[in-house]
């Protein structure tokens, strides 16, 4: 056998070409399935600079089959310390504390029609739709009743400062295929990477999904100041004092000249 | 529009409100000679700025306004360097101790409580004393003409204390312990509440130490500059709570306001003003007290920790 194969020697060129074709072939062969859903944002970077009062982001896209659209926006994961306060001798003081790691710091969702939310609960949980389905890891060290209280308190606090929004926004549809959604991010949103997930829902099932990122970051002077203050605190402290002393001296000098000009 | 973003406090505030706050407090300090910090910090807390950041950033502003204020006294030679030196040795020790206490209470999570409670006690006490004093002065003014201030600095027990040194400029030969203790207490207050302490130091210097009134303002200002600067540094170093943008706006407002205040001061009737001022101070203390006692809407408080890496992403 081996004897015969060696005699039938295939030129190296052909072997290499077949190997290359073999690698590329899977990439060239598409399943003949059209893309149901595509979505994008009008900007992927929100810059927080001085005078930032909030920003509006436009999500837009197309669907090529019937169905409802649902969008969820989840903010960057953060460690959160939740402290329970209790009434002590007439004043509210801190009592117990629980620390969660990597919880979404922001939550928002929007729907094209109320039908989008008629998914079975397991689907809602899997895609983390709704404030009550945000991922909270189990904390085995903490008593489960107390933990339920802490979780409820955390969600209540986040709803109050509007980083968790309960009311869904409305996705507008234009014609059969186009949709758009405008989302407002207020001035005090957490910085970091946000994940914007768009779902196409049909017959109580998620048939298509697309995720796109949104970055919110402090740029320019603000991020540099924050960074300096935390990375080089001694230098920052000396700088602050130097600024204060110089401005104090400068103020005195300028005002003296000003008064002299007034009284002459 | 008129909002400015404070990078360390991580919030946006109304720029006009901040400048107005700095100017009003500066104006009052220009009129009365003192009274910057202890009004500034509680008002900043009311604006929503977290208490530790209000304390540290306000302190930075006090450095600026005290530098501006000390120069005219210095040029006229009304600063007793020796006394200032003793006061500030006590002050640095006090602020060091104060910062240790501050950091300890902060680690317990009760720093908000400490700051607000200290202010309630301070403002209500000072305010009530001022109300009584100014009312007495007004009543006496209605009855007789000018006020004769009695000589109150004959404290004989103090003259028996050891380690006396000569304070040439103030014409005093007293023990170093009273100024050290006064400086120490003021230093602790500076660290915890972000006040310069002049409003306490000046009466203490006049009545306890027997210093001539002419020397008192300049000397106390010098002490305030050094101790406040040192405390600002420590707050920046240990707690990263000095918001330079906030300080800058307050400094500009404060300096402008102070100059207007000292211009108008001679033309105002001091006694009535002091009375209204004392009402404001006491009122502020009471409002803070109510703020402490009022049950919160949600008795769970959330502290989100922003990792530095999320900030670093944005730096090119």
XYZ file of C-alpha atoms in Angstrom:
580
model
C 0.000 0.000 0.000
C 2.568 2.475 1.148
C 4.651 1.492 -1.801
C 1.890 2.441 -4.242
C 1.118 5.809 -2.563
C 4.712 6.914 -2.695
C 4.885 6.116 -6.349
C 1.815 8.263 -6.973
C 3.612 11.346 -5.631
C 1.385 14.464 -5.632
C 3.271 17.667 -6.344
C 3.790 19.933 -3.305
C 1.985 22.886 -4.964
C -1.254 20.958 -5.161
C -0.998 19.795 -1.578
C -0.569 23.326 -0.348
C -3.462 24.603 -2.485
C -5.754 21.868 -1.170
C -4.736 22.659 2.393
C -5.482 26.340 1.919
C -8.804 25.590 0.245
C -9.613 23.223 3.061
C -9.104 26.015 5.563
C -11.030 28.641 3.654
C -13.942 26.445 2.526
C -15.868 26.497 5.793
C -15.659 30.291 5.735
C -17.023 30.514 2.190
C -19.978 28.269 2.807
C -22.794 30.311 4.435
C -25.936 28.806 5.752
C -28.565 30.349 3.518
C -30.190 32.137 6.467
C -30.881 35.891 6.234
C -30.101 37.975 9.281
C -33.295 38.730 11.170
C -32.079 41.627 13.213
C -29.410 44.271 13.088
C -28.983 47.155 15.465
C -26.463 49.892 16.116
C -25.979 53.102 18.113
C -25.430 56.588 16.760
C -22.469 56.958 19.112
C -20.472 54.374 21.011
C -18.621 56.807 23.233
C -20.152 59.331 25.592
C -17.596 61.733 26.923
C -18.118 63.366 30.280
C -16.436 66.740 30.295
C -16.945 69.848 32.401
C -20.478 71.096 31.962
C -21.833 67.624 31.174
C -25.581 67.673 31.678
C -26.417 64.262 30.254
C -26.484 62.773 26.800
C -28.952 61.138 24.434
C -28.032 58.032 22.494
C -29.971 56.791 19.505
C -30.363 53.065 18.939
C -31.575 52.122 15.481
C -31.832 49.051 13.320
C -33.889 46.787 11.121
C -35.855 43.605 11.492
C -36.904 41.520 8.537
C -39.549 39.433 10.131
C -42.563 40.131 12.279
C -42.099 40.177 15.988
C -41.539 42.461 18.943
C -38.311 44.172 19.793
C -36.870 44.442 23.264
C -33.722 46.334 24.223
C -31.881 46.056 27.535
C -29.016 48.284 28.608
C -26.887 47.085 31.478
C -24.292 49.286 33.070
C -20.740 48.452 34.135
C -20.399 45.953 36.982
C -19.538 47.482 40.300
C -18.804 46.345 43.816
C -21.516 47.672 46.077
C -21.583 48.021 49.823
C -25.082 48.146 51.235
C -25.425 49.429 54.755
C -28.533 49.114 56.803
C -29.253 52.044 59.062
C -31.018 51.823 62.329
C -32.465 54.332 64.743
C -30.142 54.705 67.689
C -30.714 57.188 70.475
C -32.595 59.527 68.213
C -30.148 59.406 65.322
C -29.856 57.123 62.311
C -26.588 55.212 62.511
C -25.086 52.452 60.444
C -25.855 48.915 61.447
C -25.167 45.852 59.273
C -23.265 45.845 56.029
C -23.321 43.521 53.050
C -20.977 43.656 50.080
C -21.930 42.536 46.608
C -19.363 42.130 43.856
C -19.934 42.979 40.233
C -23.531 44.138 40.156
C -24.883 46.078 37.196
C -24.698 49.723 38.108
C -27.301 50.751 35.546
C -30.392 49.122 34.092
C -32.808 50.237 31.417
C -35.095 48.426 29.013
C -37.389 49.400 26.161
C -40.040 47.548 24.166
C -41.784 48.010 20.848
C -45.028 46.711 22.301
C -46.185 45.265 25.636
C -46.286 41.818 24.041
C -42.524 41.722 24.180
C -42.726 41.211 27.927
C -45.004 38.172 27.637
C -42.032 35.866 27.516
C -41.980 32.953 29.917
C -40.292 33.786 33.199
C -37.335 31.524 32.487
C -36.579 33.525 29.345
C -36.940 36.784 31.216
C -34.500 35.523 33.793
C -32.032 34.196 31.244
C -31.834 37.492 29.391
C -32.058 39.464 32.633
C -35.109 41.439 31.584
C -36.685 43.562 34.274
C -35.233 45.085 37.412
C -36.289 42.079 39.467
C -34.220 39.773 37.247
C -30.925 41.639 37.494
C -28.168 39.265 38.436
C -27.331 39.183 42.123
C -24.931 36.473 43.159
C -25.703 34.334 46.153
C -23.975 35.330 49.348
C -23.810 32.153 51.412
C -22.425 33.870 54.531
C -25.463 36.067 54.950
C -28.806 34.974 56.341
C -31.203 34.684 53.399
C -34.007 36.709 54.984
C -31.706 39.585 55.822
C -30.165 39.307 52.356
C -33.581 39.668 50.751
C -33.970 42.898 52.697
C -30.592 44.162 51.538
C -31.342 43.279 47.927
C -34.691 45.050 48.099
C -33.062 48.075 49.723
C -30.387 48.182 47.034
C -32.914 48.031 44.210
C -35.027 50.696 45.915
C -32.007 52.989 46.249
C -30.973 52.467 42.635
C -34.516 53.113 41.419
C -34.580 56.313 43.445
C -31.377 57.684 41.947
C -32.638 56.586 38.542
C -29.792 54.249 37.748
C -32.321 51.406 37.590
C -35.319 52.370 35.498
C -38.433 50.321 36.021
C -40.675 51.810 33.357
C -39.735 50.488 29.922
C -39.030 52.937 27.176
C -40.882 52.749 23.880
C -39.192 51.566 20.712
C -40.622 53.329 17.698
C -41.177 51.413 14.515
C -40.997 53.008 11.117
C -42.660 51.006 8.392
C -42.237 47.244 8.486
C -38.558 47.027 9.125
C -37.006 50.061 10.756
C -36.994 50.812 14.466
C -35.427 53.453 16.629
C -35.073 54.248 20.319
C -33.707 57.333 22.034
C -32.148 56.765 25.451
C -31.235 59.551 27.836
C -28.202 59.157 30.086
C -28.247 61.749 32.889
C -25.235 63.599 34.191
C -24.391 61.238 37.019
C -24.309 57.909 35.184
C -21.530 55.507 36.170
C -18.544 55.428 33.841
C -17.435 52.269 32.115
C -18.642 49.781 29.538
C -22.378 49.367 28.971
C -23.860 46.414 27.077
C -26.816 47.172 24.830
C -28.685 44.033 23.909
C -31.418 44.027 21.256
C -33.767 41.047 21.113
C -36.289 40.022 18.506
C -39.171 38.181 20.099
C -41.726 36.134 18.244
C -44.237 33.611 19.566
C -42.910 33.952 23.111
C -39.423 33.086 22.014
C -36.252 35.059 21.463
C -35.373 34.333 17.861
C -32.534 36.767 17.378
C -30.208 38.827 19.493
C -27.515 41.386 18.965
C -25.219 43.020 21.482
C -23.346 46.235 21.018
C -21.194 48.116 23.513
C -21.444 51.696 24.712
C -18.556 53.369 26.503
C -19.093 56.209 28.903
C -15.944 57.812 30.148
C -14.656 60.942 31.709
C -12.349 62.667 29.316
C -10.034 65.548 29.444
C -9.492 67.517 32.594
C -12.003 65.649 34.738
C -10.592 62.185 34.304
C -7.071 63.501 34.678
C -7.974 65.230 37.938
C -9.679 62.122 39.316
C -6.760 59.957 38.236
C -4.155 62.322 39.693
C -5.985 62.599 42.990
C -6.151 58.831 43.394
C -2.857 57.724 41.864
C -0.600 60.486 43.179
C -2.365 61.817 46.279
C 0.661 63.479 47.866
C 1.450 65.409 44.707
C -2.215 66.331 44.350
C -2.336 67.599 47.944
C 0.718 69.808 47.480
C -0.701 71.083 44.209
C -3.993 72.003 45.875
C -2.197 73.934 48.610
C 0.041 75.687 46.120
C -3.002 76.712 44.110
C -4.757 78.051 47.199
C -1.754 80.023 48.420
C -1.029 81.535 45.011
C -4.644 82.491 44.454
C -4.840 84.000 47.926
C -1.747 86.091 47.323
C -2.865 87.015 43.829
C -6.274 88.055 45.109
C -4.736 90.373 47.617
C -2.439 91.986 45.060
C -5.095 92.473 42.397
C -7.673 93.846 44.793
C -5.189 96.279 46.276
C -4.432 97.577 42.792
C -8.136 97.730 42.016
C -8.904 99.731 45.165
C -5.986 102.033 44.525
C -7.322 102.684 41.045
C -10.763 103.425 42.455
C -9.562 105.851 45.088
C -7.217 107.801 42.835
C -25.897 75.469 30.967
C -24.696 76.638 34.298
C -23.707 73.286 35.670
C -20.173 72.263 36.353
C -18.965 68.719 36.906
C -16.945 68.073 40.053
C -14.514 65.248 39.267
C -13.789 64.050 42.796
C -17.312 64.441 44.116
C -18.492 62.800 40.877
C -21.509 65.000 40.530
C -22.687 68.083 38.700
C -23.658 71.202 40.589
C -24.984 74.592 39.676
C -22.021 76.848 38.997
C -23.907 80.015 39.890
C -25.023 78.575 43.219
C -21.442 77.685 44.102
C -20.048 81.095 43.224
C -22.883 82.719 45.160
C -22.150 80.508 48.157
C -18.452 81.349 48.059
C -19.178 85.059 47.693
C -21.737 85.228 50.478
C -19.517 83.352 52.912
C -16.546 85.442 51.808
C -18.570 88.598 52.253
C -19.558 87.618 55.786
C -15.966 86.807 56.632
C -14.921 90.168 55.239
C -17.469 91.945 57.419
C -16.852 90.052 60.639
C -13.211 89.160 60.120
C -13.981 85.491 60.651
C -16.653 82.964 59.877
C -15.671 81.309 56.631
C -15.434 77.610 57.161
C -18.171 76.886 59.596
C -20.831 78.301 57.290
C -19.336 77.021 54.058
C -19.134 73.331 54.882
C -22.712 72.800 56.133
C -24.087 74.733 53.158
C -22.045 72.563 50.807
C -23.464 69.483 52.511
C -26.940 70.850 51.902
C -26.152 71.260 48.224
C -25.648 67.526 48.138
C -21.888 67.372 48.225
C -20.692 64.386 50.300
C -19.605 65.547 53.754
C -15.924 64.409 53.656
C -15.432 66.150 50.299
C -17.161 69.295 51.569
C -14.813 69.332 54.576
C -11.612 68.857 52.597
C -12.423 71.139 49.664
C -13.728 73.895 51.946
C -10.500 73.691 53.922
C -8.527 74.346 50.757
C -10.601 77.473 50.239
C -9.819 78.594 53.793
C -6.096 78.446 52.989
C -6.634 80.829 50.088
C -8.810 83.320 51.921
C -6.545 83.270 54.970
C -3.478 83.980 52.837
C -5.351 86.848 51.263
C -6.408 88.104 54.694
C -3.074 87.825 56.474
C -1.107 89.997 54.032
C -2.433 93.392 55.172
C -1.845 92.419 58.819
C 1.622 91.166 58.047
C 2.638 94.303 56.203
C 1.547 96.385 59.160
C 3.555 94.203 61.529
C 0.521 92.972 63.431
C 1.521 89.325 63.501
C 3.157 87.816 66.572
C 5.374 85.156 65.030
C 6.331 83.498 68.285
C 2.729 83.102 69.386
C 1.761 81.892 65.914
C 4.568 79.343 66.072
C 3.400 77.941 69.417
C -0.209 77.889 68.258
C 0.660 76.050 65.115
C 2.769 73.431 66.833
C -0.314 72.651 68.883
C -2.414 72.951 65.753
C -0.404 70.471 63.712
C -0.504 67.975 66.568
C -4.249 68.528 66.887
C -4.938 68.136 63.204
C -2.831 64.981 63.109
C -4.864 63.549 65.960
C -8.018 64.802 64.268
C -7.165 63.077 60.995
C -6.519 59.822 62.847
C -9.932 60.106 64.479
C -11.480 61.069 61.124
C -9.996 58.042 59.370
C -10.999 55.720 62.190
C -14.599 56.911 62.190
C -14.592 56.727 58.390
C -13.532 53.090 58.556
C -16.505 52.487 60.825
C -18.698 54.055 58.173
C -19.941 56.766 60.510
C -18.037 59.767 59.185
C -21.140 61.554 57.914
C -22.617 61.294 61.365
C -19.487 62.631 63.060
C -19.217 65.639 60.795
C -22.897 66.576 60.975
C -23.124 66.006 64.725
C -20.041 68.129 65.392
C -21.541 70.911 63.320
C -24.882 70.723 65.097
C -23.139 71.089 68.459
C -20.804 73.805 67.220
C -23.362 75.907 65.382
C -26.048 75.717 68.039
C -23.619 76.497 70.850
C -21.823 79.329 69.108
C -25.072 80.610 67.668
C -26.833 80.752 71.023
C -23.842 82.388 72.704
C -23.711 84.949 69.932
C -27.432 85.641 70.185
C -27.109 86.254 73.907
C -24.001 88.396 73.522
C -25.325 90.525 70.696
C -28.714 90.971 72.389
C -26.979 92.100 75.567
C -24.884 94.522 73.542
C -27.902 95.930 71.719
C -29.864 96.371 74.945
C -26.929 98.057 76.603
C -26.592 100.301 73.592
C -30.225 101.312 73.859
C -29.801 102.281 77.494
C -26.388 103.935 77.598
C -24.040 105.201 74.902
C -20.795 103.441 74.031
C -19.997 100.022 75.445
C -17.234 99.650 77.972
C -15.681 96.219 77.733
C -14.581 94.909 81.095
C -11.087 93.597 81.540
C -11.667 89.865 81.456
C -8.143 88.539 81.040
C -7.181 88.357 84.685
C -7.024 84.586 85.017
C -4.708 84.143 87.935
C -4.490 80.364 87.823
C -2.987 80.542 84.360
C -0.110 82.679 85.493
C 1.010 79.860 87.722
C 1.660 77.422 84.881
C 5.252 76.355 84.100
C 7.477 76.861 81.054
C 6.858 80.510 80.482
C 8.241 82.204 77.423
C 8.268 85.766 76.297
C 5.868 86.773 73.541
C 7.487 90.057 72.731
C 5.071 91.451 70.220
C 2.061 90.774 72.379
C 3.777 92.018 75.511
C 3.127 88.739 77.268
C 5.115 86.477 79.495
C 3.012 83.369 79.902
C 3.305 79.585 79.906
C 3.362 77.918 76.501
C 0.719 75.413 77.553
C -2.429 77.513 77.094
C -1.583 78.458 73.476
C -0.513 74.870 72.782
C -3.795 73.509 74.102
C -5.850 76.118 72.242
C -3.946 75.336 69.036
C -4.441 71.612 69.591
C -8.210 71.888 70.026
C -8.513 74.122 66.975
C -6.414 71.621 65.015
C -8.743 68.753 65.877
C -11.725 70.828 64.734
C -9.940 71.743 61.517
C -9.369 68.116 60.656
C -12.847 66.874 61.452
C -15.034 69.775 60.408
C -12.957 71.710 57.920
C -13.117 74.970 59.832
C -10.296 77.460 60.181
C -11.176 78.005 63.804
C -10.607 81.745 63.891
C -14.003 82.405 65.427
C -12.986 80.338 68.470
C -9.329 81.234 68.508
C -9.828 84.981 68.542
C -11.992 85.180 71.692
C -9.700 82.588 73.318
C -6.644 84.669 72.500
C -8.205 87.861 73.810
C -9.800 86.460 76.939
C -7.619 83.500 77.895
C -4.221 84.652 76.783
C -4.688 88.360 77.148
C -3.299 89.269 73.754
C -3.767 92.767 72.408
C -6.661 92.930 69.992
C -4.477 94.366 67.247
C -2.305 91.254 67.086
C -5.052 88.713 67.340
C -6.479 88.561 63.813
C -3.184 88.414 61.956
C -1.620 85.864 64.305
C -4.627 83.582 64.190
C -4.731 83.828 60.384
C -1.137 82.672 60.151
C -1.897 79.660 62.314
C -4.976 78.900 60.247
C -2.991 78.986 57.006
C -0.396 76.474 58.170
C -2.771 74.119 59.949
C -5.412 74.211 57.193
C -2.774 73.644 54.525
C -1.372 70.693 56.439
C -4.826 69.243 56.989
C -5.742 69.721 53.314
C -2.644 67.762 52.408
C -3.517 64.971 54.824
C -7.100 64.783 53.599
C -5.880 64.641 50.000
C -3.294 62.008 50.859
C -5.382 59.706 53.060
C -8.864 60.216 51.728
C -8.505 61.728 48.254
C -11.353 64.007 49.177
C -10.106 67.380 47.938
C -12.118 68.334 44.871
C -9.940 70.889 43.182
C -12.680 72.172 40.894
C -14.944 72.800 43.869
C -12.147 74.519 45.797
C -11.302 76.691 42.829
C -14.852 77.963 42.399
C -15.226 78.583 46.129
C -11.878 80.396 46.272
C -12.799 82.739 43.458
C -16.217 83.495 44.941
C -14.833 83.790 48.455
C -12.032 86.154 47.587
C -14.299 88.474 45.627
C -16.942 88.420 48.355
C -14.396 89.042 51.105
C -13.069 92.157 49.433
C -16.579 93.561 49.094
C -17.229 92.625 52.693
C -14.220 94.410 54.076
C -15.022 97.452 51.945
C -18.572 97.749 53.236
C -17.815 96.635 56.813
C -16.984 100.053 58.277
C -20.298 101.442 57.100
C -22.468 98.814 58.744
C -23.924 98.730 62.209
C -21.971 95.891 63.776
C -24.318 94.962 66.570
C -27.484 94.414 64.517
C -25.478 92.512 61.933
C -23.981 90.257 64.577
C -27.461 89.548 65.844
C -28.751 88.531 62.408
C -25.583 86.550 61.815
C -26.072 84.667 65.070
C -29.629 83.834 64.009
C -28.357 82.396 60.727
C -25.729 80.334 62.512
C -28.182 78.892 65.031
C -30.774 78.282 62.330
C -28.246 76.346 60.274
C -27.397 74.218 63.283
C -31.050 73.427 63.870
C -31.613 72.501 60.223
C -28.675 70.107 60.387
C -30.111 68.600 63.552
C -33.443 67.991 61.850
C -31.562 66.464 58.920
C -29.938 64.000 61.310
C -33.138 63.090 63.081
C -35.373 62.814 60.027
C -36.044 59.180 59.149
C -34.564 58.389 55.735
C -36.871 57.270 52.943
C -34.848 54.103 52.505
C -32.914 52.755 55.456
C -30.517 50.924 53.154
C -27.631 53.012 51.850
C -25.629 51.976 48.845
C -21.976 52.812 48.245
C -20.779 51.996 44.747
C -17.073 51.591 44.286
C -15.716 52.855 40.983
C -12.581 50.933 40.066
C -9.687 53.090 38.900
C -9.388 50.891 35.827
C -12.660 52.265 34.476
C -11.162 55.743 34.659
C -7.881 54.633 33.153
C -9.594 53.447 29.998
C -10.360 57.013 29.051
C -6.796 58.249 29.410
C -4.929 58.023 26.119
